[in-house]
Short mmCIF file of C-alpha atoms in Angstrom, two decimals:
data_model
loop_
_atom_site.label_atom_id
_atom_site.label_comp_id
_atom_site.label_asym_id
_atom_site.label_seq_id
_atom_site.Cartn_x
_atom_site.Cartn_y
_atom_site.Cartn_z
CA MET A 1 -21.08 8.38 -2.52
CA GLY A 2 -20.33 5.57 -0.11
CA ARG A 3 -23.08 3.36 -1.57
CA ILE A 4 -21.80 3.90 -5.12
CA ILE A 5 -18.27 3.06 -4.00
CA GLY A 6 -19.35 0.07 -2.17
CA VAL A 7 -21.62 -1.38 -4.87
CA TYR A 8 -19.34 -0.80 -7.81
CA GLY A 9 -16.24 -1.80 -5.82
CA THR A 10 -17.88 -5.02 -4.79
CA ILE A 11 -18.89 -5.87 -8.32
CA SER A 12 -15.41 -5.21 -9.60
CA GLY A 13 -13.80 -7.13 -6.77
CA LEU A 14 -16.10 -10.09 -7.24
CA VAL A 15 -15.11 -10.29 -10.90
CA LEU A 16 -11.42 -10.02 -9.96
CA ALA A 17 -11.66 -12.63 -7.16
CA SER A 18 -13.68 -14.99 -9.27
CA SER A 19 -11.01 -15.01 -11.87
CA PHE A 20 -8.70 -16.87 -9.49
CA LEU A 21 -11.39 -19.59 -8.98
CA VAL A 22 -12.01 -19.93 -12.70
CA GLY A 23 -8.25 -20.14 -13.38
CA TRP A 24 -7.85 -22.80 -10.65
CA LEU A 25 -10.89 -24.84 -11.80
CA MET A 26 -9.56 -24.76 -15.50
CA GLY A 27 -6.07 -25.84 -14.30
CA ALA A 28 -4.33 -22.75 -15.77
CA GLU A 29 -0.61 -23.10 -16.22
CA ILE A 30 1.96 -20.47 -15.14
CA ASP A 31 3.25 -18.66 -18.19
CA ASP A 32 3.51 -15.19 -19.84
CA HIS A 33 0.13 -15.63 -21.52
CA ASN A 34 -1.58 -15.66 -18.17
CA VAL A 35 -0.02 -12.34 -17.21
CA PHE A 36 -1.70 -10.77 -20.27
CA VAL A 37 -5.00 -12.51 -19.47
CA GLY A 38 -4.82 -11.39 -15.84
CA TYR A 39 -4.23 -7.70 -16.63
CA THR A 40 -7.05 -7.82 -19.22
CA ILE A 41 -9.41 -9.22 -16.52
CA MET A 42 -8.22 -6.47 -14.20
CA LEU A 43 -9.05 -3.75 -16.83
CA VAL A 44 -12.46 -5.36 -17.58
CA ALA A 45 -13.31 -5.61 -13.80
CA LEU A 46 -12.01 -2.13 -13.14
CA SER A 47 -14.35 -0.68 -15.82
CA MET A 48 -16.73 -0.56 -12.86
CA VAL A 49 -14.62 2.45 -11.72
CA PHE A 50 -15.66 4.30 -14.86
CA ILE A 51 -19.31 3.22 -14.53
CA GLY A 52 -19.41 4.14 -10.78
CA VAL A 53 -17.96 7.54 -11.32
CA LYS A 54 -20.39 8.27 -14.15
CA LYS A 55 -23.33 6.98 -12.01
CA TYR A 56 -22.21 9.33 -9.23
CA ARG A 57 -21.89 12.32 -11.60
CA ASP A 58 -25.15 11.71 -13.38
CA THR A 59 -27.43 10.66 -10.46
CA VAL A 60 -26.00 12.42 -7.41
CA LEU A 61 -24.31 15.53 -8.87
CA GLY A 62 -26.74 16.24 -11.64
CA GLY A 63 -24.42 15.56 -14.55
CA VAL A 64 -21.34 17.60 -13.44
CA ILE A 65 -18.25 16.45 -11.53
CA ARG A 66 -14.85 18.06 -11.02
CA PHE A 67 -11.65 16.11 -11.63
CA TRP A 68 -10.55 15.58 -7.98
CA PRO A 69 -13.93 14.44 -6.62
CA ALA A 70 -14.16 12.05 -9.62
CA VAL A 71 -10.68 10.76 -8.77
CA GLY A 72 -11.76 10.27 -5.17
CA VAL A 73 -14.82 8.22 -6.15
CA GLY A 74 -12.77 6.25 -8.59
CA LEU A 75 -10.02 5.46 -6.12
CA GLY A 76 -12.61 4.49 -3.54
CA ILE A 77 -14.08 1.93 -6.00
CA ALA A 78 -10.62 0.69 -6.96
CA ALA A 79 -9.70 0.37 -3.22
CA VAL A 80 -12.68 -1.90 -2.55
CA ALA A 81 -11.99 -3.86 -5.59
CA SER A 82 -8.36 -4.23 -4.52
CA LEU A 83 -9.45 -5.53 -1.16
CA PHE A 84 -11.44 -8.23 -2.81
CA TYR A 85 -8.55 -9.02 -5.05
CA VAL A 86 -6.16 -9.47 -2.12
CA ILE A 87 -8.67 -11.53 -0.19
CA GLY A 88 -9.43 -13.66 -3.28
CA TRP A 89 -5.73 -14.33 -3.89
CA GLU A 90 -5.21 -15.33 -0.19
CA ILE A 91 -8.19 -17.75 -0.48
CA TYR A 92 -6.65 -19.11 -3.73
CA MET A 93 -3.29 -19.54 -2.02
CA TYR A 94 -4.82 -21.34 0.92
CA ALA A 95 -6.96 -23.58 -1.47
CA THR A 96 -3.85 -24.58 -3.47
CA ASP A 97 -1.74 -25.20 -0.33
CA TYR A 98 0.46 -22.09 -1.02
CA SER A 99 2.03 -23.93 -4.03
CA PHE A 100 1.84 -21.08 -6.53
CA MET A 101 5.20 -19.44 -5.74
CA GLY A 102 7.09 -22.75 -5.82
CA ALA A 103 5.60 -23.49 -9.19
CA TYR A 104 6.34 -19.95 -10.41
CA VAL A 105 9.96 -20.13 -9.28
CA ASP A 106 10.42 -23.48 -10.95
CA SER A 107 8.97 -22.27 -14.13
CA THR A 108 11.07 -19.17 -14.30
CA ILE A 109 14.22 -21.08 -13.58
CA ALA A 110 13.21 -23.67 -16.31
CA ALA A 111 12.65 -20.84 -18.82
CA LYS A 112 16.07 -19.40 -18.07
CA GLN A 113 17.66 -22.77 -18.56
CA ALA A 114 15.72 -23.35 -21.82
CA ALA A 115 16.94 -19.96 -23.06
CA GLY A 116 20.47 -21.24 -22.79
CA ALA A 117 21.70 -18.92 -20.10
CA PRO A 118 25.18 -19.64 -18.69
CA ALA A 119 25.39 -21.79 -15.58
CA ALA A 120 26.69 -18.99 -13.33
CA GLU A 121 23.79 -16.77 -14.39
CA ILE A 122 21.30 -19.51 -13.70
CA ALA A 123 22.85 -20.17 -10.28
CA GLN A 124 22.58 -16.53 -9.32
CA PHE A 125 19.00 -16.28 -10.71
CA THR A 126 17.99 -19.43 -8.80
CA ALA A 127 19.32 -17.96 -5.55
CA GLU A 128 17.51 -14.76 -6.07
CA MET A 129 14.26 -16.47 -6.94
CA LYS A 130 14.54 -18.87 -3.92
CA ALA A 131 15.07 -15.79 -1.70
CA PHE A 132 11.98 -14.17 -3.13
CA GLU A 133 9.99 -17.38 -2.56
CA ALA A 134 11.02 -17.25 1.09
CA GLN A 135 9.91 -13.65 1.40
CA TYR A 136 6.65 -14.46 -0.31
CA ALA A 137 5.83 -16.95 2.46
CA ASN A 138 5.37 -13.95 4.77
CA PRO A 139 1.70 -12.90 4.51
CA LEU A 140 2.38 -9.23 4.92
CA PHE A 141 4.88 -9.33 2.10
CA ARG A 142 2.51 -11.33 -0.08
CA VAL A 143 -0.31 -8.83 0.60
CA ALA A 144 1.98 -5.95 -0.35
CA ILE A 145 3.04 -7.63 -3.56
CA THR A 146 -0.61 -8.53 -4.52
CA LEU A 147 -1.70 -4.97 -3.80
CA ALA A 148 1.21 -3.76 -6.06
CA GLU A 149 -0.29 -5.79 -8.87
CA ILE A 150 -3.76 -4.25 -8.84
CA ALA A 151 -3.33 -0.74 -7.25
CA PRO A 152 -1.50 0.93 -10.12
CA VAL A 153 -4.07 -0.34 -12.61
CA GLY A 154 -6.88 0.88 -10.37
CA MET A 155 -5.22 4.29 -10.09
CA LEU A 156 -4.75 4.57 -13.78
CA VAL A 157 -8.40 3.74 -14.50
CA ALA A 158 -9.55 6.23 -11.82
CA LEU A 159 -7.44 8.99 -13.27
CA ILE A 160 -8.57 8.29 -16.91
CA SER A 161 -12.24 8.07 -15.80
CA ALA A 162 -11.99 11.37 -13.92
CA ALA A 163 -10.30 13.13 -16.91
CA LEU A 164 -13.10 11.86 -19.24
CA LEU A 165 -16.08 12.34 -16.99
CA ARG A 166 -15.13 15.86 -15.70
CA LYS A 167 -16.45 17.03 -19.05
CA SER A 168 -20.26 17.06 -18.70
CA SER A 169 -20.60 16.81 -22.41
CA PHE A 170 -18.78 13.41 -22.38
CA MET A 171 -21.55 10.68 -22.27
CA PRO A 172 -24.14 12.98 -20.73
CA ALA A 173 -26.98 11.48 -18.72
CA LYS A 174 -29.56 12.88 -21.04
CA ALA A 175 -29.20 13.53 -24.74
CA SER A 176 -28.71 17.20 -25.61
CA SER A 177 -31.57 18.82 -27.59
#
């Protein structure tokens, strides 16, 4: 089980971490479109959770797995992938001189201004965003926020994978005769 968790978690994690490098090399801008792209990449990378649980079910357990053991394998794979995601983000932050949050805060404030929000609302929003930017400079806070991005997606994929793969008739290893 440990080998499957390590292999599939690493594959998933490398896909996740490499997305930061690709985005950086392509000069991706900060906008709402990138959030959609980011979560799509997460789902594609975390498909390794499903593949890893299926591999464990079919090769180690002879084609049968119960729900909770499947959840355990899936969460293990997601945890390894999440570790790569956090490390990849920290490398990205270092490589970009930790400029992301400043640019993000500036873009959200500009969007609020462009939407025609009242000056008092913009001032309050600016103060809140600057406070968040100061918190984000703390590495422990930043790691927690980064984990909060990927962990729920990983848990959801692990639960769905376990629910589907607990049925030995769902995508069996060998075709039924």
